[in-house]
Coordinates of C-alpha atoms and ligand atoms in Angstrom, one line a residue:
X1 CA -22.8 -47.2 126.3
X2 CA -20.5 -44.9 124.7
X3 CA -18.4 -42.7 126.8
X4 CA -16.3 -39.3 126.0
X5 CA -14.7 -36.8 128.0
X6 CA -14.2 -33.1 127.3
X7 CA -12.0 -30.9 129.3
X8 CA -12.4 -27.1 129.4
X9 CA -9.7 -24.7 130.3
X10 CA -10.1 -21.0 130.0
X11 CA -6.2 -20.7 129.7
X12 CA -6.5 -22.3 126.2
X13 CA -8.3 -20.1 123.7
X14 CA -8.6 -20.3 119.7
X15 CA -9.9 -16.6 119.5
X16 CA -12.7 -14.6 120.4
X17 CA -16.2 -15.6 119.1
X18 CA -16.7 -13.7 115.8
X19 CA -20.2 -12.3 115.6
X20 CA -19.8 -12.5 111.7
X21 CA -19.7 -16.4 111.9
X22 CA -23.6 -16.1 112.2
X23 CA -24.3 -14.5 108.8
X24 CA -26.6 -15.6 106.2
X25 CA -27.2 -15.2 102.7
X26 CA -30.3 -13.7 100.5
X27 CA -30.0 -14.4 96.9
X28 CA -32.5 -13.5 94.2
X29 CA -33.2 -17.1 93.8
X30 CA -36.4 -19.1 93.9
X31 CA -38.6 -17.8 96.7
X32 CA -35.9 -16.2 98.9
X33 CA -36.5 -12.7 98.1
X34 CA -40.2 -12.9 96.7
X35 CA -42.5 -14.6 99.1
X36 CA -39.6 -15.0 101.6
X37 CA -38.5 -11.7 102.9
X38 CA -40.8 -9.5 100.7
X39 CA -44.5 -10.2 100.0
X40 CA -46.3 -6.9 99.9
X41 CA -49.9 -8.6 99.8
X42 CA -49.0 -10.7 103.0
X43 CA -51.1 -10.4 106.1
X44 CA -48.0 -9.6 107.9
X45 CA -46.6 -7.0 105.4
X46 CA -45.2 -3.9 106.7
X47 CA -45.2 -0.4 104.7
X48 CA -42.4 -1.7 102.7
X49 CA -43.9 -4.9 101.8
X50 CA -41.5 -7.1 104.1
X51 CA -43.1 -10.1 105.8
X52 CA -43.0 -9.3 109.6
X53 CA -43.0 -13.0 110.5
X54 CA -40.0 -13.6 108.6
X55 CA -38.4 -10.5 110.2
X56 CA -39.3 -11.9 113.6
X57 CA -37.8 -15.3 112.7
X58 CA -34.6 -13.5 111.4
X59 CA -34.0 -11.8 114.6
X60 CA -34.8 -14.9 116.5
X61 CA -32.2 -16.8 114.4
X62 CA -29.6 -14.4 115.5
X63 CA -28.2 -13.3 112.0
X64 CA -25.3 -10.9 112.1
X65 CA -24.7 -10.3 108.5
X66 CA -26.6 -11.0 105.2
X67 CA -24.9 -11.5 102.0
X68 CA -26.6 -10.3 98.9
X69 CA -27.8 -10.4 95.9
X70 CA -26.1 -13.6 95.0
X71 CA -24.7 -16.3 94.4
X72 CA -24.9 -17.0 90.8
X73 CA -27.6 -14.6 90.3
X74 CA -25.1 -11.5 90.8
X75 CA -22.9 -12.6 87.9
X76 CA -25.6 -11.3 85.4
X77 CA -27.1 -8.8 87.7
X78 CA -27.1 -5.1 86.8
X79 CA -27.8 -3.2 90.1
X80 CA -29.1 -0.1 88.4
X81 CA -32.3 -2.2 87.5
X82 CA -33.2 -2.4 91.1
X83 CA -33.5 1.3 92.0
X84 CA -36.0 4.1 91.5
X85 CA -39.7 3.8 91.1
X86 CA -40.7 0.2 91.0
X87 CA -43.2 0.6 88.2
X88 CA -40.2 1.7 85.9
X89 CA -37.9 -1.3 87.0
X90 CA -37.1 -3.5 84.0
X91 CA -38.1 -7.3 84.1
X92 CA -34.8 -9.3 83.0
X93 CA -33.9 -12.8 82.3
X94 CA -32.0 -14.4 85.1
X95 CA -29.6 -16.8 83.4
X96 CA -28.2 -18.4 86.5
X97 CA -31.6 -19.9 87.8
X98 CA -33.6 -19.7 84.5
X99 CA -36.1 -17.3 85.9
X100 CA -37.5 -13.8 85.4
X101 CA -36.3 -11.0 87.8
X102 CA -38.9 -8.3 88.3
X103 CA -36.4 -6.3 90.3
X104 CA -39.1 -5.0 92.7
X105 CA -36.5 -5.4 95.4
X106 CA -32.9 -4.0 94.7
X107 CA -30.2 -2.6 96.9
X108 CA -32.3 0.2 98.6
X109 CA -34.9 -2.0 99.7
X110 CA -32.3 -4.8 100.9
X111 CA -30.6 -2.3 103.1
X112 CA -33.9 -1.1 104.7
X113 CA -34.6 -4.6 105.3
X114 CA -31.3 -5.2 107.0
X115 CA -31.9 -2.2 109.3
X116 CA -35.2 -3.6 110.4
X117 CA -33.7 -7.0 110.8
X118 CA -30.9 -5.6 112.8
X119 CA -28.4 -7.2 110.6
X120 CA -25.2 -6.0 108.7
X121 CA -25.4 -5.9 104.7
X122 CA -22.6 -7.6 102.8
X123 CA -22.8 -6.9 99.0
X124 CA -21.6 -9.0 96.3
X125 CA -20.3 -7.5 93.0
X126 CA -20.9 -8.8 89.4
X127 CA -17.6 -9.6 88.2
X128 CA -18.9 -11.9 85.6
X129 CA -20.5 -9.8 83.0
X130 CA -19.4 -6.5 84.4
X131 CA -16.3 -4.9 85.8
X132 CA -14.5 -2.2 87.7
X133 CA -16.6 0.7 86.5
X134 CA -19.9 -0.8 87.7
X135 CA -18.4 -1.9 91.0
X136 CA -17.2 1.6 91.6
X137 CA -20.7 2.9 90.6
X138 CA -22.4 0.6 93.1
X139 CA -20.1 1.7 95.7
X140 CA -20.6 5.4 95.1
X141 CA -24.4 5.0 95.0
X142 CA -24.3 3.0 98.3
X143 CA -21.7 4.8 100.4
X144 CA -20.9 8.2 99.2
X145 CA -22.7 10.7 101.4
X146 CA -24.0 13.1 98.7
X147 CA -22.9 15.7 96.0
X148 CA -22.2 13.2 93.2
X149 CA -24.4 11.9 90.3
X150 CA -24.9 8.6 91.9
X151 CA -25.0 9.5 95.6
X152 CA -27.6 12.3 94.9
X153 CA -29.6 9.5 92.9
X154 CA -29.6 7.4 96.1
X155 CA -30.9 10.5 98.2
X156 CA -33.5 10.9 95.4
X157 CA -34.6 7.4 95.7
X158 CA -35.4 8.0 99.5
X159 CA -32.1 7.1 101.1
X160 CA -30.7 10.2 102.6
X161 CA -28.1 8.6 104.7
X162 CA -25.3 6.5 103.0
X163 CA -25.8 2.7 103.3
X164 CA -22.3 2.4 104.7
X165 CA -21.6 -1.0 103.5
X166 CA -18.3 -2.4 104.8
X167 CA -18.0 -6.0 103.3
X168 CA -17.9 -6.4 99.6
X169 CA -17.4 -9.8 97.8
X170 CA -15.4 -9.3 94.6
X171 CA -17.7 -11.7 92.5
X172 CA -19.1 -15.0 93.2
X173 CA -17.8 -18.7 92.5
X174 CA -15.6 -17.4 89.5
X175 CA -14.0 -20.9 89.5
X176 CA -17.1 -22.5 88.5
X177 CA -17.9 -23.3 84.8
X178 CA -21.4 -22.7 85.5
X179 CA -20.7 -19.1 86.5
X180 CA -21.8 -16.6 83.9
X181 CA -18.3 -14.9 82.9
X182 CA -16.6 -17.8 84.5
X183 CA -12.8 -17.1 84.4
X184 CA -9.4 -18.7 84.8
X185 CA -7.6 -17.8 88.2
X186 CA -5.3 -15.6 86.6
X187 CA -8.0 -13.9 84.6
X188 CA -10.1 -13.5 87.9
X189 CA -7.3 -12.6 90.0
X190 CA -6.2 -9.6 87.9
X191 CA -9.9 -8.3 87.8
X192 CA -10.4 -8.8 91.5
X193 CA -7.0 -6.9 92.2
X194 CA -7.9 -4.0 89.8
X195 CA -11.3 -3.7 91.2
X196 CA -10.2 -3.9 94.9
X197 CA -7.4 -1.4 94.0
X198 CA -9.9 1.1 92.6
X199 CA -12.5 0.5 95.5
X200 CA -9.8 1.3 98.1
X201 CA -9.3 4.6 96.2
X202 CA -12.7 5.4 97.2
X203 CA -12.4 3.9 100.9
X204 CA -9.3 2.2 102.1
X205 CA -11.0 0.6 105.1
X206 CA -13.4 -1.5 103.0
X207 CA -13.3 -5.2 103.9
X208 CA -13.0 -7.0 100.7
X209 CA -13.4 -10.9 99.8
X210 CA -11.7 -12.4 96.9
X211 CA -13.5 -15.6 95.6
X212 CA -11.9 -18.9 96.6
X213 CA -13.1 -22.3 95.4
X214 CA -16.7 -23.2 95.1
X215 CA -16.0 -26.7 96.9
X216 CA -12.8 -28.5 97.9
X217 CA -13.6 -30.9 95.2
X218 CA -13.1 -28.5 92.3
X219 CA -10.5 -29.6 90.0
X220 CA -8.6 -26.4 90.5
X221 CA -8.9 -26.4 94.2
X222 CA -5.6 -25.1 95.9
X223 CA -4.0 -23.9 92.8
X224 CA -7.0 -21.4 92.4
X225 CA -6.6 -20.0 95.7
X226 CA -2.8 -19.6 95.4
X227 CA -3.0 -17.9 91.9
X228 CA -5.8 -15.6 92.9
X229 CA -3.9 -14.6 96.1
X230 CA -0.8 -14.0 94.3
X231 CA -2.6 -11.2 92.5
X232 CA -4.7 -9.8 95.1
X233 CA -2.8 -10.5 98.4
X234 CA -2.2 -7.1 99.6
X235 CA -5.4 -5.7 98.4
X236 CA -8.1 -7.9 99.9
X237 CA -8.7 -9.2 103.6
X238 CA -10.7 -12.6 102.9
X239 CA -10.5 -15.5 100.7
X240 CA -14.1 -17.2 100.3
X241 CA -14.9 -20.9 100.9
X242 CA -18.1 -22.4 99.9
X243 CA -19.4 -26.0 100.7
X244 CA -22.5 -27.9 100.6
X245 CA -23.1 -31.5 102.0
X246 CA -25.9 -34.1 101.4
X247 CA -26.4 -37.7 102.3
X248 CA -25.5 -40.0 99.3
X249 CA -26.7 -43.6 98.9
X250 CA -28.1 -44.0 102.4
X251 CA -24.5 -43.4 103.9
X252 CA -25.7 -41.8 107.1
X253 CA -22.4 -42.3 109.0
X254 CA -20.3 -40.3 106.5
X255 CA -22.9 -37.8 106.0
X256 CA -22.8 -37.0 109.8
X257 CA -19.2 -36.5 109.6
X258 CA -19.4 -33.9 106.8
X259 CA -17.3 -31.3 109.0
X260 CA -14.3 -33.5 108.4
X261 CA -14.3 -32.3 104.8
X262 CA -15.1 -28.8 106.1
X263 CA -11.9 -29.0 108.4
X264 CA -9.7 -30.2 105.6
X265 CA -11.1 -27.3 103.4
X266 CA -10.2 -24.7 106.0
X267 CA -6.9 -26.0 106.8
X268 CA -5.8 -26.4 103.2
X269 CA -7.0 -22.8 102.4
X270 CA -5.1 -21.5 105.6
X271 CA -1.8 -23.3 104.6
X272 CA -2.3 -22.0 100.9
X273 CA -2.9 -18.5 101.9
X274 CA 0.0 -18.5 104.4
X275 CA 2.4 -20.2 101.7
X276 CA 1.5 -17.2 99.3
X277 CA 2.0 -14.7 102.1
X278 CA 5.5 -16.1 102.9
X279 CA 6.5 -16.3 99.3
X280 CA 5.5 -12.4 99.0
X281 CA 7.4 -11.6 102.4
X282 CA 4.0 -10.3 103.6
X283 CA 3.3 -9.9 107.2
X284 CA -0.4 -9.5 106.4
X285 CA -2.6 -12.5 107.2
X286 CA -5.6 -13.3 105.0
X287 CA -8.7 -14.6 106.9
X288 CA -11.5 -16.9 105.3
X289 CA -15.1 -15.8 104.8
X290 CA -16.9 -19.2 104.7
X291 CA -19.7 -17.3 102.8
X292 CA -21.7 -20.2 101.5
X293 CA -22.2 -23.4 103.6
X294 CA -25.2 -25.7 104.5
X295 CA -26.7 -29.0 103.8
X296 CA -28.1 -28.9 100.3
X297 CA -29.5 -32.0 98.4
X298 CA -27.7 -30.6 95.2
X299 CA -28.2 -34.1 93.4
X300 CA -32.1 -33.4 93.7
X301 CA -31.8 -30.0 92.1
X302 CA -29.8 -31.4 89.1
X303 CA -32.2 -34.1 88.8
X304 CA -35.1 -31.8 88.6
X305 CA -33.2 -29.3 86.3
X306 CA -33.7 -25.6 86.2
X307 CA -37.3 -24.3 84.9
X308 CA -37.7 -24.1 81.2
X309 CA -40.3 -21.2 80.9
X310 CA -38.4 -18.4 83.0
X311 CA -40.9 -18.2 85.8
X312 CA -41.0 -15.5 88.4
X313 CA -39.9 -16.8 92.1
X314 CA -40.4 -20.4 91.3
X315 CA -40.0 -23.0 94.0
X316 CA -36.2 -24.0 93.8
X317 CA -33.9 -25.5 96.2
X318 CA -36.7 -25.9 98.8
X319 CA -35.1 -28.6 100.9
X320 CA -37.2 -29.7 103.8
X321 CA -34.6 -30.7 106.5
X322 CA -34.8 -33.7 108.9
X323 CA -33.1 -34.4 112.1
X324 CA -29.9 -35.9 110.7
X325 CA -29.5 -32.9 108.3
X326 CA -29.8 -30.6 111.5
X327 CA -27.0 -32.9 113.4
X328 CA -24.7 -32.6 110.5
X329 CA -25.4 -28.7 110.2
X330 CA -24.4 -28.3 113.8
X331 CA -21.4 -30.3 113.2
X332 CA -20.5 -27.8 110.5
X333 CA -21.1 -24.8 112.7
X334 CA -19.0 -26.2 115.5
X335 CA -16.2 -26.7 112.9
X336 CA -16.7 -22.9 111.9
X337 CA -16.4 -22.0 115.4
X338 CA -13.4 -24.0 116.2
X339 CA -11.4 -22.2 113.5
X340 CA -12.5 -18.8 114.7
X341 CA -8.7 -17.6 114.5
X342 CA -9.0 -17.8 110.7
X343 CA -12.6 -18.1 109.8
X344 CA -13.8 -14.6 110.8
X345 CA -16.9 -14.5 108.6
X346 CA -19.4 -17.0 107.3
X347 CA -22.7 -17.0 105.7
X348 CA -25.3 -19.9 106.1
X349 CA -26.6 -20.2 102.7
X350 CA -29.6 -19.4 102.5
X351 CA -32.2 -17.6 104.7
X352 CA -35.5 -18.1 103.5
X353 CA -37.3 -20.9 101.6
X354 CA -34.0 -21.6 99.4
X355 CA -31.9 -24.3 101.4
X356 CA -33.1 -22.3 104.5
X357 CA -33.7 -22.6 108.1
X358 CA -37.0 -20.6 107.6
X359 CA -39.8 -21.6 105.4
X360 CA -42.8 -19.8 104.2
X361 CA -46.1 -20.3 102.5
X362 CA -47.0 -17.7 99.9
X363 CA -49.8 -15.7 101.8
X364 CA -49.5 -18.0 104.7
X365 CA -47.4 -19.3 107.6
X366 CA -43.8 -19.3 108.2
X367 CA -41.8 -21.9 110.4
X368 CA -38.6 -23.0 111.6
X369 CA -36.7 -25.9 109.9
X370 CA -34.9 -28.4 111.9
X371 CA -31.7 -26.5 111.0
X372 CA -32.8 -23.2 112.6
X373 CA -32.3 -24.4 116.0
X374 CA -28.5 -25.3 116.1
X375 CA -27.9 -21.7 114.5
X376 CA -30.1 -19.8 116.9
X377 CA -28.7 -21.5 119.9
X378 CA -25.1 -21.2 118.8
X379 CA -25.8 -17.5 117.9
X380 CA -27.4 -16.8 121.3
X381 CA -25.1 -18.6 123.6
X382 CA -21.6 -18.5 122.0
X383 CA -19.8 -15.7 123.7
X384 CA -16.4 -14.4 125.0
X385 CA -13.6 -16.8 123.7
X386 CA -13.6 -20.0 121.8
X387 CA -11.9 -22.6 123.9
X388 CA -9.6 -25.1 122.4
X389 CA -11.1 -28.4 123.4
X390 CA -10.2 -31.7 122.3
X391 CA -12.8 -34.3 123.2
X392 CA -11.5 -37.8 123.8
X393 CA -14.2 -39.9 122.1
X394 CA -14.7 -43.4 120.6
X395 CA -14.3 -43.6 116.9
X396 CA -16.6 -45.1 114.3
X397 CA -15.8 -46.1 110.7
X398 CA -17.0 -44.0 107.7
X399 CA -16.8 -44.7 104.0
X400 CA -16.1 -41.2 103.0
X401 CA -13.6 -40.1 105.8
X402 CA -12.3 -43.4 107.6
X403 CA -12.3 -43.2 111.4
X404 CA -14.1 -40.3 113.0
X405 CA -14.9 -39.3 116.6
X406 CA -18.4 -40.0 117.8
X407 CA -18.5 -36.7 119.5
X408 CA -17.7 -33.4 117.8
X409 CA -17.7 -30.4 120.0
X410 CA -16.6 -26.8 120.9
X411 CA -16.9 -24.6 124.0
X412 CA -16.9 -20.9 124.4
X413 CA -16.3 -19.1 127.7
X414 CA -16.8 -15.4 128.6
X415 CA -18.7 -13.4 131.4
X416 CA -22.0 -14.9 130.6
X417 CA -20.6 -18.5 131.6
X418 CA -19.3 -21.3 129.6
X419 CA -21.2 -23.2 126.8
X420 CA -20.6 -26.5 125.1
X421 CA -22.0 -27.3 121.7
X422 CA -21.8 -31.0 121.0
X423 CA -23.2 -33.4 118.4
X424 CA -23.4 -37.3 119.0
X425 CA -23.1 -38.8 115.6
X426 CA -23.5 -42.4 117.2
X427 CA -26.4 -44.3 115.3
X428 CA -26.6 -47.2 117.9
X429 CA -27.1 -45.5 121.3
X430 CA -26.6 -42.7 123.6
X431 CA -22.9 -41.4 124.6
X432 CA -22.3 -40.3 128.2
X433 CA -20.2 -37.1 128.0
X434 CA -18.0 -36.3 131.1
X435 CA -17.0 -32.7 131.4
X436 CA -13.8 -32.0 133.1
X437 CA -14.4 -28.5 134.3
X438 CA -11.8 -28.1 137.3
X439 CA -9.9 -25.5 135.6
X440 CA -13.3 -23.3 135.7
X441 CA -13.6 -23.7 139.5
X442 CA -17.1 -24.4 140.9
X443 CA -19.7 -24.6 138.2
X444 CA -22.9 -26.1 137.8
X445 CA -25.1 -27.0 134.8
X446 CA -27.6 -23.9 134.2
X447 CA -29.3 -25.6 131.3
X448 CA -28.9 -28.7 129.1
X449 CA -31.1 -29.1 125.7
X450 CA -30.8 -31.7 123.3
X451 CA -32.3 -31.9 119.9
X452 CA -33.2 -35.6 118.8
X453 CA -35.9 -37.7 117.6
X454 CA -36.8 -41.6 117.4
X455 CA -36.8 -41.0 113.6
X456 CA -33.6 -39.4 112.4
X457 CA -35.3 -38.4 109.1
X458 CA -38.2 -36.6 111.1
X459 CA -39.0 -33.0 109.9
X460 CA -41.0 -29.9 110.9
X461 CA -43.8 -28.9 108.7
X462 CA -46.2 -25.8 108.7
X463 CA -48.7 -28.1 110.5
X464 CA -46.2 -29.6 112.9
X465 CA -43.6 -26.9 113.1
X466 CA -42.1 -28.0 116.5
X467 CA -41.9 -31.8 115.9
X468 CA -38.1 -31.4 115.9
X469 CA -36.7 -28.8 118.4
X470 CA -34.4 -28.7 121.4
X471 CA -35.9 -29.9 124.5
X472 CA -34.6 -29.9 128.1
X473 CA -32.1 -32.9 128.5
X474 CA -33.1 -34.7 131.8
X475 CA -29.8 -36.9 131.9
X476 CA -27.4 -34.6 133.9
X477 CA -25.4 -35.8 136.8
X478 CA -23.3 -33.3 138.9
X479 CA -20.5 -35.4 140.6
X480 CA -18.7 -36.1 138.3
X481 CA -20.3 -33.6 135.8
X482 CA -21.9 -35.8 133.1
X483 CA -24.5 -35.5 130.4
X484 CA -26.0 -38.0 128.4
X485 CA -26.1 -37.3 124.7
X486 CA -29.1 -39.2 122.8
X487 CA -28.0 -40.9 119.6
X488 CA -27.8 -38.6 116.4
X489 CA -28.3 -35.6 118.4
X490 CA -27.5 -31.8 118.7
X491 CA -26.7 -30.6 122.3
X492 CA -26.0 -27.4 124.3
X493 CA -24.7 -27.4 127.8
X494 CA -24.6 -24.2 129.6
X495 CA -22.5 -24.1 132.7
X496 CA -22.6 -21.2 135.3
X497 CA -20.8 -20.5 138.4
X498 CA -23.0 -21.4 141.5
Ligands
LIG1 O1 -26.6 -21.1 97.2 C1 -26.9 -21.5 96.0 C2 -25.9 -21.3 95.1 O2 -24.9 -22.3 95.5 C3 -25.5 -20.0 94.9 O3 -26.1 -19.3 94.0 C4 -23.9 -20.2 94.1 O4 -23.1 -19.3 94.6 C5 -23.7 -21.7 94.7 O5 -23.2 -22.4 93.9

């Protein structure tokens, strides 16, 4: 039997839990928007054409912010196509996903959906095919109260109140050669700086995100962040990180340890940003917006290729997640929380159908993928401060990362109690986790759940939507406090005072 220990002490904190850690992402890609959040003919559709079943699941997921409208899509997008009477909106080629965009949903619909879902909109700007003028136009359209051409147009289109969007992404993955309008770091840095400068003339309080690297394996990783921040340091608040993971060649051990790469990514970007800050003699600190992260079987997408015939809302990137994906996913979420001092915003990519925790059938059912559960539980129970915890755990050997601890964990502590979020990556047996909670005084386990399955590749489907879900963990001992974590499992342990 594997054994590990975790020590909880409220004197050692990382940072407050940031609600924006629990952001998600809606891109005009595949069926994320059409037959995802929006399907006017669906039996649950509301007056605006939004699926109520998806709205309910979005609320249950506990999403805080939603990034929109891309992704790669945004780098060819004309936001004006998506406003005004729907029957007059143009159909356009979407080069990013080789699809046809009908523009039935645009910024006004998206903000209306956000209000219904109770989430904060986060807007991405097209700095691929467009620039400063179009960014300023969109800002004026969205946020200026009234009395100008564009703000009055918004009012005429039915949105009397300004949208009040605080967070803006200055482009998307501009380091990627696949991006429409891809740029060098210097070219992008200059454009991002001048766009930010102009936007701040309208509203100095906006929160602006400069594009970092599309992954830590990009050839320009590190140099890209340094050059972009040299141009933008005093003008932006965040640098972005994007990372996707998948199991390669049946190497489950490495896959379950994907958070090792995420930690390396975060530490490297923090070091790079601080280095630029030091050279500029700036007291300002740049935070990370990890605004695309997930498990994504990108190799399958590359094998299938983009559609050739420009379809509307095709099935693209519809990964069906299994238990091991959800445990890996939970490890990534734990890493984001563990870095809450510098990762102050994040967006799970994406929300519905496209590499998503929520799946839908057109005209039919909606259900929770395995990855839904770690996200929903963490969003629900993480509160107060993130505690600095360093589990003492046995190690195992991985091909990709060398020796890695079997247990990966984080804890939060606040008025609502203390909660431990932990994954057991052991593939050969359970692990007994001893919890040293002496610094908390008298505590008891209010609830312990575990998500596991004899088949690590078990999935949820529309017919069997709850095959993989958190269940009460019966293996809890009180003196000393110990919880048995099944092999390849996601676990939540909630402590309260008796
Ligand atoms: O989330 C899917 C795609 O992944 C996004 O459009 C892009 O930004 C990233 O490469």
